[in-house]
Tab-separated table of C-alpha atoms in Angstrom:
chain	number	residue	atom	x	y	z
A	1	MET	CA	0.000	0.000	0.000
A	2	PRO	CA	1.441	3.424	-0.909
A	3	ARG	CA	2.534	5.564	1.995
A	4	GLY	CA	0.487	8.494	0.755
A	5	ALA	CA	-2.796	6.608	0.924
A	6	PHE	CA	-3.730	8.310	4.179
A	7	SER	CA	-3.326	11.789	5.630
A	8	ALA	CA	-0.649	11.649	8.315
A	9	VAL	CA	-0.808	13.279	11.721
A	10	GLY	CA	2.715	14.100	12.834
A	11	VAL	CA	4.249	13.496	16.218
A	12	ALA	CA	5.985	16.462	17.825
A	13	ALA	CA	9.727	16.377	17.236
A	14	ALA	CA	10.387	16.802	20.934
A	15	LEU	CA	8.214	16.068	23.933
A	16	SER	CA	8.950	18.205	26.973
A	17	VAL	CA	8.129	17.557	30.610
A	18	ALA	CA	7.237	20.683	32.546
A	19	LEU	CA	8.791	20.987	35.976
A	20	THR	CA	8.338	24.722	36.216
A	21	ALA	CA	5.119	26.541	37.039
A	22	CYS	CA	2.382	25.787	34.509
A	23	SER	CA	-0.880	27.692	34.206
A	24	SER	CA	-4.147	26.863	32.476
A	25	SER	CA	-5.151	28.202	29.111
A	26	GLY	CA	-8.162	28.440	29.250
A	27	GLY	CA	-27.283	2.849	22.805
A	28	THR	CA	-28.846	3.720	19.466
A	29	PRO	CA	-28.063	1.762	16.303
A	30	ALA	CA	-26.910	4.878	14.453
A	31	ALA	CA	-26.135	8.531	15.063
A	32	ASP	CA	-28.974	10.971	15.482
A	33	PRO	CA	-27.540	14.353	14.496
A	34	GLY	CA	-30.982	15.918	14.351
A	35	ASN	CA	-31.528	15.583	18.077
A	36	ALA	CA	-30.416	19.045	19.230
A	37	GLN	CA	-31.335	18.441	22.856
A	38	SER	CA	-29.002	15.449	23.230
A	39	GLY	CA	-26.371	16.745	20.834
A	40	GLY	CA	-26.667	13.576	18.800
A	41	SER	CA	-24.922	10.277	19.455
A	42	LEU	CA	-21.646	8.783	18.291
A	43	VAL	CA	-21.062	5.049	17.870
A	44	VAL	CA	-17.454	3.875	18.087
A	45	GLY	CA	-16.608	0.391	16.848
A	46	VAL	CA	-14.236	-1.616	19.063
A	47	THR	CA	-13.124	-5.238	18.845
A	48	SER	CA	-13.216	-6.067	22.568
A	49	ASP	CA	-15.229	-5.287	25.675
A	50	PRO	CA	-13.493	-3.386	28.507
A	51	ASP	CA	-12.084	-5.945	30.917
A	52	THR	CA	-12.327	-3.568	33.895
A	53	LEU	CA	-13.930	-0.250	34.805
A	54	PHE	CA	-11.479	0.453	37.620
A	55	PRO	CA	-8.933	2.961	36.261
A	56	TRP	CA	-6.023	2.133	38.539
A	57	LYS	CA	-5.866	-1.429	37.165
A	58	ALA	CA	-6.689	-0.851	33.481
A	59	THR	CA	-4.121	-2.138	30.982
A	60	GLN	CA	-6.348	-3.282	28.104
A	61	PHE	CA	-6.575	-0.689	25.313
A	62	THR	CA	-10.397	-0.596	25.161
A	63	ALA	CA	-10.691	-0.215	28.933
A	64	VAL	CA	-8.180	2.642	28.944
A	65	ASN	CA	-9.974	4.404	26.078
A	66	VAL	CA	-13.330	4.188	27.832
A	67	LEU	CA	-12.047	5.179	31.269
A	68	GLN	CA	-10.095	8.236	30.091
A	69	ASN	CA	-13.452	9.689	29.050
A	70	LEU	CA	-14.995	9.028	32.479
A	71	TYR	CA	-12.174	10.138	34.786
A	72	GLY	CA	-9.882	13.123	35.217
A	73	THR	CA	-6.191	13.386	36.083
A	74	LEU	CA	-4.118	16.144	37.689
A	75	THR	CA	-2.252	16.775	34.451
A	76	GLU	CA	-3.132	15.954	30.845
A	77	PHE	CA	-1.469	15.712	27.454
A	78	ASP	CA	-2.438	18.034	24.633
A	79	LYS	CA	-2.620	16.838	21.024
A	80	ASP	CA	1.181	17.152	20.684
A	81	LEU	CA	1.746	15.255	23.960
A	82	ASN	CA	2.918	18.287	25.903
A	83	VAL	CA	2.012	18.164	29.606
A	84	VAL	CA	-0.790	20.648	30.335
A	85	PRO	CA	-3.130	21.359	33.268
A	86	GLY	CA	-5.947	18.989	34.089
A	87	LEU	CA	-7.650	18.881	37.472
A	88	ALA	CA	-4.635	20.852	38.668
A	89	GLU	CA	-4.810	24.290	37.056
A	90	SER	CA	-1.137	24.964	37.871
A	91	TRP	CA	1.883	23.522	39.651
A	92	GLU	CA	5.265	24.691	40.895
A	93	THR	CA	8.478	22.892	41.720
A	94	SER	CA	10.792	24.015	44.506
A	95	LYS	CA	14.355	25.062	43.690
A	96	ASP	CA	15.753	21.782	45.004
A	97	GLY	CA	13.209	19.847	42.937
A	98	LYS	CA	11.913	17.963	45.973
A	99	THR	CA	8.572	19.700	46.537
A	100	LEU	CA	5.782	19.837	43.969
A	101	THR	CA	2.819	22.062	44.795
A	102	PHE	CA	-0.451	21.740	42.861
A	103	LYS	CA	-3.253	24.295	42.811
A	104	LEU	CA	-6.529	22.548	42.041
A	105	ARG	CA	-9.442	23.745	39.956
A	106	GLN	CA	-12.391	24.904	41.979
A	107	GLY	CA	-15.994	23.953	41.331
A	108	VAL	CA	-15.176	20.483	39.927
A	109	THR	CA	-17.611	17.718	40.809
A	110	PHE	CA	-17.724	13.950	40.447
A	111	ALA	CA	-20.451	12.221	38.454
A	112	ASP	CA	-22.459	11.672	41.651
A	113	GLY	CA	-22.472	15.437	42.307
A	114	SER	CA	-19.972	15.423	45.183
A	115	ALA	CA	-17.230	18.067	45.205
A	116	PHE	CA	-13.652	17.302	44.152
A	117	ASP	CA	-10.942	18.712	46.422
A	118	SER	CA	-7.458	18.094	47.803
A	119	GLU	CA	-8.609	15.313	50.133
A	120	ASP	CA	-9.622	13.280	47.103
A	121	VAL	CA	-6.185	13.843	45.545
A	122	LYS	CA	-4.390	12.850	48.747
A	123	ALA	CA	-6.552	9.751	49.174
A	124	SER	CA	-6.063	8.756	45.529
A	125	LEU	CA	-2.277	9.137	45.535
A	126	ASP	CA	-1.908	7.429	48.909
A	127	LYS	CA	-3.957	4.454	47.711
A	128	ILE	CA	-2.092	4.190	44.404
A	129	MET	CA	1.180	4.081	46.392
A	130	ASP	CA	-0.202	1.378	48.717
A	131	GLU	CA	1.077	-1.985	47.470
A	132	LYS	CA	-2.176	-3.626	48.605
A	133	THR	CA	-4.114	-1.638	45.996
A	134	ALA	CA	-2.139	-3.327	43.175
A	135	ALA	CA	-2.340	-0.174	41.067
A	136	VAL	CA	-0.476	-0.603	37.779
A	137	ALA	CA	1.069	2.892	38.036
A	138	ARG	CA	2.383	2.566	41.590
A	139	ALA	CA	6.020	2.671	40.476
A	140	SER	CA	5.449	6.073	38.878
A	141	LEU	CA	5.034	7.496	42.397
A	142	SER	CA	8.161	5.851	43.826
A	143	SER	CA	9.791	9.263	44.310
A	144	VAL	CA	6.929	10.529	46.492
A	145	GLU	CA	7.642	10.576	50.210
A	146	SER	CA	4.377	12.136	51.375
A	147	VAL	CA	1.199	13.822	50.148
A	148	LYS	CA	-0.222	16.755	52.091
A	149	ALA	CA	-3.459	18.714	51.645
A	150	PRO	CA	-2.940	22.017	53.500
A	151	ASP	CA	-6.244	23.388	52.189
A	152	LYS	CA	-9.060	22.270	49.894
A	153	ASN	CA	-7.416	23.671	46.776
A	154	THR	CA	-3.750	22.781	47.398
A	155	VAL	CA	-1.801	19.518	47.313
A	156	VAL	CA	1.875	19.291	48.213
A	157	LEU	CA	4.034	16.337	47.202
A	158	LYS	CA	7.248	15.887	49.135
A	159	LEU	CA	9.729	13.914	47.050
A	160	LYS	CA	12.673	11.759	48.084
A	161	SER	CA	14.557	13.139	45.097
A	162	PRO	CA	13.708	15.305	42.055
A	163	ASP	CA	11.441	13.557	39.565
A	164	ALA	CA	11.420	14.995	36.051
A	165	ALA	CA	8.946	12.361	34.854
A	166	LEU	CA	6.262	12.941	37.468
A	167	PRO	CA	4.097	15.580	35.720
A	168	ALA	CA	3.873	13.384	32.620
A	169	ASN	CA	3.225	10.237	34.646
A	170	LEU	CA	0.311	11.925	36.428
A	171	ALA	CA	-1.431	12.435	33.071
A	172	THR	CA	-2.379	8.780	32.529
A	173	VAL	CA	-5.773	7.320	33.436
A	174	ASN	CA	-3.992	4.850	35.719
A	175	MET	CA	-3.490	7.965	37.891
A	176	ALA	CA	-7.167	8.963	37.793
A	177	MET	CA	-8.423	11.019	40.710
A	178	LEU	CA	-11.174	9.180	42.595
A	179	SER	CA	-13.528	10.330	45.311
A	180	SER	CA	-12.149	9.536	48.763
A	181	ASP	CA	-15.546	8.003	49.563
A	182	ASP	CA	-15.435	5.439	46.762
A	183	THR	CA	-14.167	1.859	46.812
A	184	GLU	CA	-12.850	-0.405	44.074
A	185	GLU	CA	-15.848	-2.695	44.527
A	186	LYS	CA	-18.261	0.174	43.869
A	187	LEU	CA	-16.345	1.678	40.952
A	188	THR	CA	-16.062	-1.659	39.168
A	189	THR	CA	-19.774	-1.411	38.371
A	190	THR	CA	-20.505	2.304	38.865
A	191	PRO	CA	-17.709	4.624	37.668
A	192	ASN	CA	-17.686	8.007	39.413
A	193	GLY	CA	-15.248	10.382	37.764
A	194	THR	CA	-14.772	14.020	36.833
A	195	GLY	CA	-14.444	13.365	33.109
A	196	PRO	CA	-16.417	14.723	30.142
A	197	PHE	CA	-18.786	11.739	30.158
A	198	THR	CA	-20.546	9.545	32.706
A	199	LEU	CA	-21.582	5.912	32.467
A	200	GLY	CA	-24.950	5.463	30.786
A	201	LYS	CA	-25.706	1.814	30.013
A	202	ARG	CA	-23.607	-1.311	29.695
A	203	VAL	CA	-24.526	-4.571	27.996
A	204	PRO	CA	-21.587	-6.927	28.698
A	205	SER	CA	-19.785	-8.159	25.574
A	206	GLN	CA	-22.031	-5.959	23.406
A	207	SER	CA	-21.746	-2.263	24.216
A	208	ILE	CA	-21.001	0.399	26.775
A	209	THR	CA	-22.634	3.820	26.422
A	210	LEU	CA	-21.326	7.058	27.940
A	211	THR	CA	-23.509	10.139	28.347
A	212	ARG	CA	-22.415	13.764	28.291
A	213	ASN	CA	-21.440	15.232	31.659
A	214	ASP	CA	-23.056	18.665	31.619
A	215	ALA	CA	-21.177	19.537	34.826
A	216	TYR	CA	-17.789	18.872	33.207
A	217	TRP	CA	-15.199	21.453	34.278
A	218	GLY	CA	-13.616	21.921	30.836
A	219	PRO	CA	-13.934	25.148	28.869
A	220	GLU	CA	-16.324	23.355	26.518
A	221	LYS	CA	-18.907	20.699	27.256
A	222	PRO	CA	-18.769	17.581	25.050
A	223	LYS	CA	-20.615	18.148	21.797
A	224	VAL	CA	-22.355	14.785	21.529
A	225	GLY	CA	-25.003	13.640	23.947
A	226	SER	CA	-23.661	10.103	24.085
A	227	VAL	CA	-20.832	7.861	22.918
A	228	GLU	CA	-21.489	4.163	22.488
A	229	PHE	CA	-18.525	1.783	22.291
A	230	ARG	CA	-19.999	-1.094	20.306
A	231	VAL	CA	-18.202	-4.436	20.413
A	232	ILE	CA	-17.736	-5.911	16.932
A	233	PRO	CA	-15.255	-8.812	17.020
A	234	ASP	CA	-13.121	-7.995	13.976
A	235	GLU	CA	-12.046	-4.862	12.161
A	236	SER	CA	-13.438	-5.887	8.767
A	237	SER	CA	-16.903	-6.203	10.302
A	238	ILE	CA	-16.506	-2.718	11.776
A	239	VAL	CA	-15.866	-1.382	8.261
A	240	SER	CA	-19.126	-2.982	7.100
A	241	ALA	CA	-20.951	-1.383	10.038
A	242	MET	CA	-19.514	2.014	9.098
A	243	GLN	CA	-20.523	1.593	5.475
A	244	SER	CA	-24.088	0.818	6.544
A	245	GLY	CA	-24.200	3.869	8.850
A	246	ASN	CA	-24.364	1.972	12.148
A	247	VAL	CA	-20.885	3.045	13.321
A	248	GLN	CA	-19.329	6.485	12.815
A	249	LEU	CA	-15.793	6.151	14.202
A	250	ALA	CA	-13.224	3.408	14.674
A	251	VAL	CA	-9.486	3.074	15.179
A	252	PHE	CA	-7.861	0.270	13.198
A	253	ASN	CA	-4.486	-1.424	13.639
A	254	ASP	CA	-4.560	-3.406	10.413
A	255	PRO	CA	-3.419	-1.316	7.414
A	256	LEU	CA	-5.197	-3.628	4.980
A	257	VAL	CA	-8.512	-3.019	6.742
A	258	ALA	CA	-7.811	0.720	6.718
A	259	GLN	CA	-7.132	0.596	2.995
A	260	THR	CA	-10.397	-1.275	2.446
A	261	ALA	CA	-12.308	1.244	4.555
A	262	GLU	CA	-11.080	4.259	2.613
A	263	GLY	CA	-11.554	2.507	-0.716
A	264	GLY	CA	-15.340	2.778	-0.397
A	265	GLY	CA	-15.252	6.566	-0.672
A	266	THR	CA	-17.631	7.294	2.224
A	267	ILE	CA	-15.070	6.901	5.012
A	268	THR	CA	-12.062	9.107	5.758
A	269	VAL	CA	-8.990	7.453	7.241
A	270	THR	CA	-6.267	9.363	9.102
A	271	LYS	CA	-2.924	7.663	9.633
A	272	THR	CA	-1.120	8.456	12.895
A	273	PRO	CA	2.362	7.233	13.918
A	274	GLN	CA	2.263	5.650	17.340
A	275	LEU	CA	4.353	5.551	20.488
A	276	ASN	CA	2.981	2.041	21.032
A	277	TYR	CA	5.394	-0.730	20.138
A	278	HIS	CA	5.083	-4.346	19.001
A	279	VAL	CA	7.292	-6.642	21.021
A	280	LEU	CA	8.046	-10.251	21.839
A	281	GLN	CA	8.153	-10.149	25.622
A	282	LEU	CA	10.468	-12.680	27.219
A	283	ASN	CA	10.189	-13.787	30.824
A	284	ALA	CA	13.824	-14.075	31.870
A	285	ARG	CA	12.834	-15.792	35.105
A	286	ARG	CA	11.398	-18.901	33.441
A	287	GLY	CA	12.936	-22.008	31.945
A	288	ASP	CA	15.545	-21.697	29.223
A	289	LEU	CA	14.977	-17.934	29.056
A	290	LYS	CA	16.879	-17.530	32.309
A	291	ASP	CA	20.016	-17.854	30.184
A	292	VAL	CA	20.879	-14.575	28.460
A	293	ASN	CA	22.448	-16.550	25.617
A	294	VAL	CA	19.085	-18.129	24.768
A	295	ARG	CA	17.465	-14.706	24.751
A	296	LEU	CA	20.226	-13.302	22.552
A	297	ALA	CA	19.803	-16.245	20.186
A	298	ILE	CA	16.140	-15.291	19.808
A	299	GLN	CA	17.090	-11.667	19.195
A	300	CYS	CA	19.596	-12.624	16.475
A	301	ALA	CA	17.227	-15.055	14.733
A	302	ILE	CA	14.541	-12.462	13.985
A	303	ASP	CA	14.314	-10.200	10.947
A	304	ARG	CA	12.158	-7.409	12.349
A	305	LYS	CA	11.534	-5.857	8.958
A	306	GLN	CA	10.086	-9.164	7.791
A	307	VAL	CA	7.670	-9.169	10.748
A	308	LEU	CA	6.673	-5.602	9.916
A	309	ASP	CA	6.213	-6.340	6.220
A	310	THR	CA	4.292	-9.557	6.823
A	311	ALA	CA	1.971	-8.437	9.599
A	312	ALA	CA	1.561	-4.721	8.860
A	313	LEU	CA	2.320	-4.334	5.145
A	314	GLY	CA	5.496	-2.430	6.011
A	315	GLU	CA	3.456	0.331	7.643
A	316	GLY	CA	5.766	1.431	10.441
A	317	GLU	CA	9.429	1.277	11.380
A	318	VAL	CA	11.716	-1.118	13.188
A	319	THR	CA	12.213	0.196	16.709
A	320	GLY	CA	14.352	-0.072	19.789
A	321	PRO	CA	12.877	0.113	23.297
A	322	ILE	CA	12.093	3.851	23.459
A	323	THR	CA	9.689	5.285	20.872
A	324	ALA	CA	9.139	8.813	22.252
A	325	PRO	CA	10.756	11.195	19.719
A	326	ALA	CA	12.775	13.160	22.281
A	327	PHE	CA	14.351	9.970	23.665
A	328	LYS	CA	14.152	7.628	20.678
A	329	SER	CA	16.368	4.534	20.694
A	330	ASP	CA	18.574	3.640	17.748
A	331	PRO	CA	17.544	0.107	16.654
A	332	ASP	CA	20.950	-0.386	15.006
A	333	LYS	CA	22.634	-0.294	18.415
A	334	ARG	CA	21.769	-3.826	19.476
A	335	PRO	CA	23.786	-7.067	19.414
A	336	CYS	CA	22.079	-8.189	16.194
A	337	PRO	CA	20.676	-5.191	14.321
A	338	THR	CA	20.015	-7.520	11.372
A	339	ARG	CA	19.140	-11.205	11.328
A	340	ASP	CA	22.174	-13.420	11.911
A	341	LEU	CA	21.429	-17.153	12.153
A	342	ALA	CA	25.115	-18.020	12.642
A	343	LYS	CA	25.258	-15.782	15.712
A	344	ALA	CA	21.984	-17.264	16.955
A	345	ALA	CA	23.502	-20.741	16.695
A	346	ASP	CA	26.603	-19.574	18.575
A	347	TYR	CA	24.478	-18.183	21.411
A	348	LEU	CA	22.491	-21.436	21.659
A	349	ALA	CA	25.759	-23.353	21.781
A	350	LYS	CA	26.997	-21.149	24.635
A	351	ALA	CA	23.781	-21.969	26.480
A	352	GLY	CA	24.329	-25.685	25.858
A	353	LYS	CA	21.188	-25.805	23.733
A	354	SER	CA	22.532	-26.530	20.269
A	355	SER	CA	19.694	-28.977	19.704
A	356	GLY	CA	17.159	-26.192	20.213
A	357	VAL	CA	14.645	-24.847	22.734
A	358	THR	CA	10.875	-24.542	23.034
A	359	VAL	CA	9.299	-21.324	24.311
A	360	LYS	CA	5.616	-21.337	25.294
A	361	THR	CA	4.167	-18.099	23.920
A	362	ILE	CA	0.783	-16.458	24.464
A	363	VAL	CA	-0.928	-14.473	21.714
A	364	SER	CA	-4.019	-12.267	21.929
A	365	GLN	CA	-6.786	-12.647	19.382
A	366	GLY	CA	-8.987	-9.555	19.363
A	367	GLU	CA	-6.939	-7.022	21.309
A	368	TYR	CA	-5.185	-5.861	18.141
A	369	ALA	CA	-5.501	-6.991	14.555
A	370	THR	CA	-1.955	-7.997	13.585
A	371	SER	CA	-1.138	-10.175	16.615
A	372	VAL	CA	-1.672	-13.644	15.131
A	373	ASN	CA	0.150	-12.786	11.889
A	374	GLU	CA	3.089	-11.459	13.911
A	375	ALA	CA	3.180	-14.614	16.007
A	376	GLN	CA	3.079	-16.921	12.999
A	377	ASN	CA	5.887	-15.040	11.266
A	378	LEU	CA	8.020	-15.098	14.401
A	379	LYS	CA	7.393	-18.816	14.778
A	380	ALA	CA	8.457	-19.486	11.178
A	381	GLN	CA	11.617	-17.404	11.473
A	382	LEU	CA	12.698	-18.833	14.811
A	383	ALA	CA	12.113	-22.409	13.644
A	384	GLU	CA	15.049	-21.910	11.269
A	385	ALA	CA	17.224	-21.322	14.348
A	386	LYS	CA	15.907	-24.412	16.200
A	387	ILE	CA	13.796	-22.206	18.461
A	388	ASN	CA	10.194	-23.395	18.675
A	389	LEU	CA	7.560	-20.857	19.654
A	390	ASP	CA	4.738	-22.991	21.038
A	391	LEU	CA	1.844	-20.584	20.382
A	392	GLU	CA	-1.261	-20.388	22.560
A	393	VAL	CA	-3.860	-18.054	21.047
A	394	LEU	CA	-6.213	-16.554	23.651
A	395	GLU	CA	-9.188	-14.221	23.544
A	396	SER	CA	-8.457	-10.714	24.801
A	397	GLY	CA	-9.660	-11.071	28.396
A	398	ALA	CA	-7.896	-14.380	28.989
A	399	TYR	CA	-4.706	-12.977	27.446
A	400	VAL	CA	-4.732	-9.934	29.744
A	401	ASP	CA	-5.284	-12.151	32.804
A	402	ARG	CA	-2.332	-14.367	31.870
A	403	TRP	CA	-0.190	-11.323	31.003
A	404	VAL	CA	-0.848	-9.522	34.290
A	405	ALA	CA	-0.111	-12.725	36.200
A	406	ALA	CA	3.155	-13.158	34.228
A	407	ASP	CA	1.890	-16.637	33.394
A	408	PHE	CA	3.915	-17.057	30.202
A	409	ASP	CA	7.408	-17.760	28.920
A	410	ALA	CA	6.930	-15.281	26.080
A	411	ALA	CA	4.114	-13.028	24.913
A	412	VAL	CA	3.473	-11.415	21.545
A	413	ALA	CA	2.334	-7.975	22.652
A	414	LEU	CA	1.404	-4.465	21.633
A	415	ASN	CA	2.342	-2.230	24.556
A	416	GLY	CA	1.482	1.401	25.088
A	417	GLY	CA	4.345	3.854	24.758
A	418	ARG	CA	4.452	7.160	26.616
A	419	PRO	CA	6.034	10.570	26.071
A	420	ASP	CA	8.452	9.989	28.964
A	421	PRO	CA	10.636	6.838	29.118
A	422	ASP	CA	10.164	6.472	32.853
A	423	GLY	CA	6.415	6.229	32.356
A	424	SER	CA	6.966	3.596	29.682
A	425	TYR	CA	9.462	1.396	31.483
A	426	GLY	CA	10.077	2.393	35.112
A	427	ARG	CA	7.230	0.191	36.295
A	428	TYR	CA	8.515	-2.733	34.214
A	429	PHE	CA	12.286	-2.881	34.537
A	430	THR	CA	13.109	-1.575	38.024
A	431	SER	CA	13.428	-4.199	40.736
A	432	ASP	CA	10.612	-2.610	42.763
A	433	GLY	CA	8.468	-1.766	39.734
A	434	ASN	CA	4.914	-2.971	40.198
A	435	LEU	CA	4.916	-4.633	36.749
A	436	ASN	CA	8.398	-6.096	37.100
A	437	LYS	CA	6.874	-9.558	37.473
A	438	VAL	CA	5.327	-9.071	34.025
A	439	ALA	CA	8.586	-7.731	32.572
A	440	GLY	CA	10.573	-10.678	33.859
A	441	TYR	CA	13.843	-8.741	34.051
A	442	SER	CA	15.607	-6.174	36.225
A	443	SER	CA	19.159	-5.367	37.250
A	444	PRO	CA	21.043	-3.072	39.651
A	445	ALA	CA	22.338	-1.185	36.615
A	446	LEU	CA	18.806	-0.452	35.412
A	447	ASP	CA	17.686	0.579	38.903
A	448	LYS	CA	20.513	3.106	39.004
A	449	LEU	CA	19.847	4.429	35.501
A	450	PHE	CA	16.120	4.893	36.030
A	451	ALA	CA	16.808	6.745	39.291
A	452	GLN	CA	19.242	9.031	37.463
A	453	GLY	CA	16.764	9.627	34.651
A	454	LYS	CA	14.069	10.798	37.027
A	455	ALA	CA	16.421	12.989	39.052
A	456	THR	CA	17.819	14.808	36.001
A	457	THR	CA	15.963	17.764	34.495
A	458	ASP	CA	18.278	18.607	31.586
A	459	GLN	CA	16.778	17.116	28.426
A	460	ALA	CA	20.086	16.222	26.761
A	461	GLU	CA	21.388	14.553	29.918
A	462	ARG	CA	18.169	12.571	30.256
A	463	LYS	CA	18.456	11.433	26.636
A	464	ALA	CA	21.974	10.115	27.316
A	465	ILE	CA	20.763	8.248	30.392
A	466	TYR	CA	17.874	6.585	28.565
A	467	ASP	CA	20.225	5.636	25.736
A	468	GLN	CA	22.065	3.625	28.399
A	469	VAL	CA	18.751	2.143	29.565
A	470	ALA	CA	18.031	1.014	26.004
A	471	ALA	CA	21.525	-0.478	25.672
A	472	GLU	CA	21.139	-2.420	28.923
A	473	LEU	CA	17.798	-3.828	27.762
A	474	GLU	CA	19.025	-4.736	24.283
A	475	ASN	CA	22.388	-6.183	25.321
A	476	ASN	CA	20.602	-8.520	27.716
A	477	ALA	CA	17.707	-9.207	25.322
A	478	ALA	CA	15.238	-8.475	28.102
A	479	TRP	CA	12.555	-8.344	25.399
A	480	ILE	CA	12.708	-8.402	21.601
A	481	TRP	CA	11.468	-5.042	20.326
A	482	LEU	CA	10.024	-5.360	16.828
A	483	PHE	CA	8.389	-2.296	15.328
A	484	ALA	CA	6.269	0.779	15.941
A	485	GLY	CA	3.320	1.114	13.604
A	486	TYR	CA	0.389	3.379	12.945
A	487	THR	CA	-3.205	3.622	13.973
A	488	TYR	CA	-5.808	4.402	11.355
A	489	THR	CA	-8.712	6.534	12.540
A	490	ALA	CA	-11.759	5.991	10.350
A	491	THR	CA	-14.663	8.440	10.440
A	492	THR	CA	-17.821	8.791	8.424
A	493	SER	CA	-18.517	12.064	6.623
A	494	ASN	CA	-20.796	13.434	9.357
A	495	VAL	CA	-18.112	13.292	12.081
A	496	GLN	CA	-16.051	16.385	12.874
A	497	GLY	CA	-13.602	17.491	15.542
A	498	PHE	CA	-11.901	14.233	16.542
A	499	VAL	CA	-8.114	14.552	16.986
A	500	PRO	CA	-6.047	11.327	16.800
A	501	MET	CA	-3.045	11.177	19.149
A	502	ALA	CA	0.311	9.418	18.954
A	503	SER	CA	-0.433	7.901	22.356
A	504	GLY	CA	-3.542	6.207	20.951
A	505	SER	CA	-5.726	8.190	23.353
A	506	LEU	CA	-9.376	8.847	22.500
A	507	GLN	CA	-9.557	11.863	24.817
A	508	TYR	CA	-10.715	14.090	21.968
A	509	LEU	CA	-14.082	12.365	21.827
A	510	ARG	CA	-15.007	15.337	23.998
A	511	THR	CA	-14.506	17.686	21.035
A	512	THR	CA	-16.168	15.413	18.477
A	513	SER	CA	-19.512	16.245	16.899
A	514	VAL	CA	-21.900	14.370	14.623
A	515	GLY	CA	-23.914	16.410	12.203
């Protein structure tokens, strides 16, 4: 498919993290644009049902996309992934970098009508930091020593050391601000956030409908009266639903489906480069993968460009660990930048496995479109190096459960990238990271480097540190990074105002209209 087939949305050349003071700038089958009172309705086609409605534990893409429209965070990202005010209208960092003071917006309410204030922020951050909560973003608050709420509109974070990544890390829905009165049990069925929408109706495995929050604090209220996320198991079927007028917006991973969608003439497709990355995760704490030589053999036996060409029609680029433009890794700086079967054989020999190894590998069917094709290509390539990927294809929910439990030797995965490398990998590859069990690898060297990266505010110095992080990960073949691709946002002709983001976020549903 020609590269110019879609209009491209660029990623900012550099993504900055603000540590200085920052102030604010100011279930129907089809859409019903004629309903002025409701503002019309928007139907979004998705391939899987959210596996949780509790934001602190959401890792599945659909769940994250739904929840970021129900909940608010202290900071947010704008369309270029700059950190901007959210529920905090401003923040300041002390000269020594160890105190971060947030001034909160006034007049913000939760969906149940209760007021949002500093006690909710303190309770939320304290609970996220509590290991018992099992929040997936806990490691992002590892620099926080204490949270104080001196008055209703002020929150003060005392830090153990400066943390350049913290403002960006606070912008993810895994850091959503919850009411201090709410519990996980309650929120699992009845979300109660400060976001632009509230929960309307849910039909498990079929649809989840959000309704406009007319009390939303933003400068503009959402334009549509409701957004329905309709579960349609495969992307090709979503295209058919769009062509028949039953779905107005969808985000595709498969470039062939995107090409088909735009070929009909009634659907516009926008191509957006992504921070997300395709990866073969290896669990270095299990079986033969404990030996770095086995992992390096896998790394050397894979032609990443072939995976990209086979699974995604060449739509993307081979990547190293870090995809954020300001910190981007050089994929040529790895032990085997190109496929080298002789080297792979040498590494297996060093591991005493010249006869080969078998690696049990989980694959998701439904979470993203190219997963099975990627897995099959990897299996075929590795077989030539006497490495057998024993594939187990799982539906999305079962895959996520196994992934979170680290119940795999290897996993074919599409993981979310972030504008700051600490947000992407601190929780995975530090020894006390709350997803380190999932990552399967850590080292004292990485612990030291991640600590340095957070404590350094100079952008060039941080880039040099995260280059070392990437080298440590690649030289030890912690995982096998494959490629970063695109998402393809498809909209029907009556949809305006949606802004695709390199993070994959659907936060701009709040500016979308149907008419």
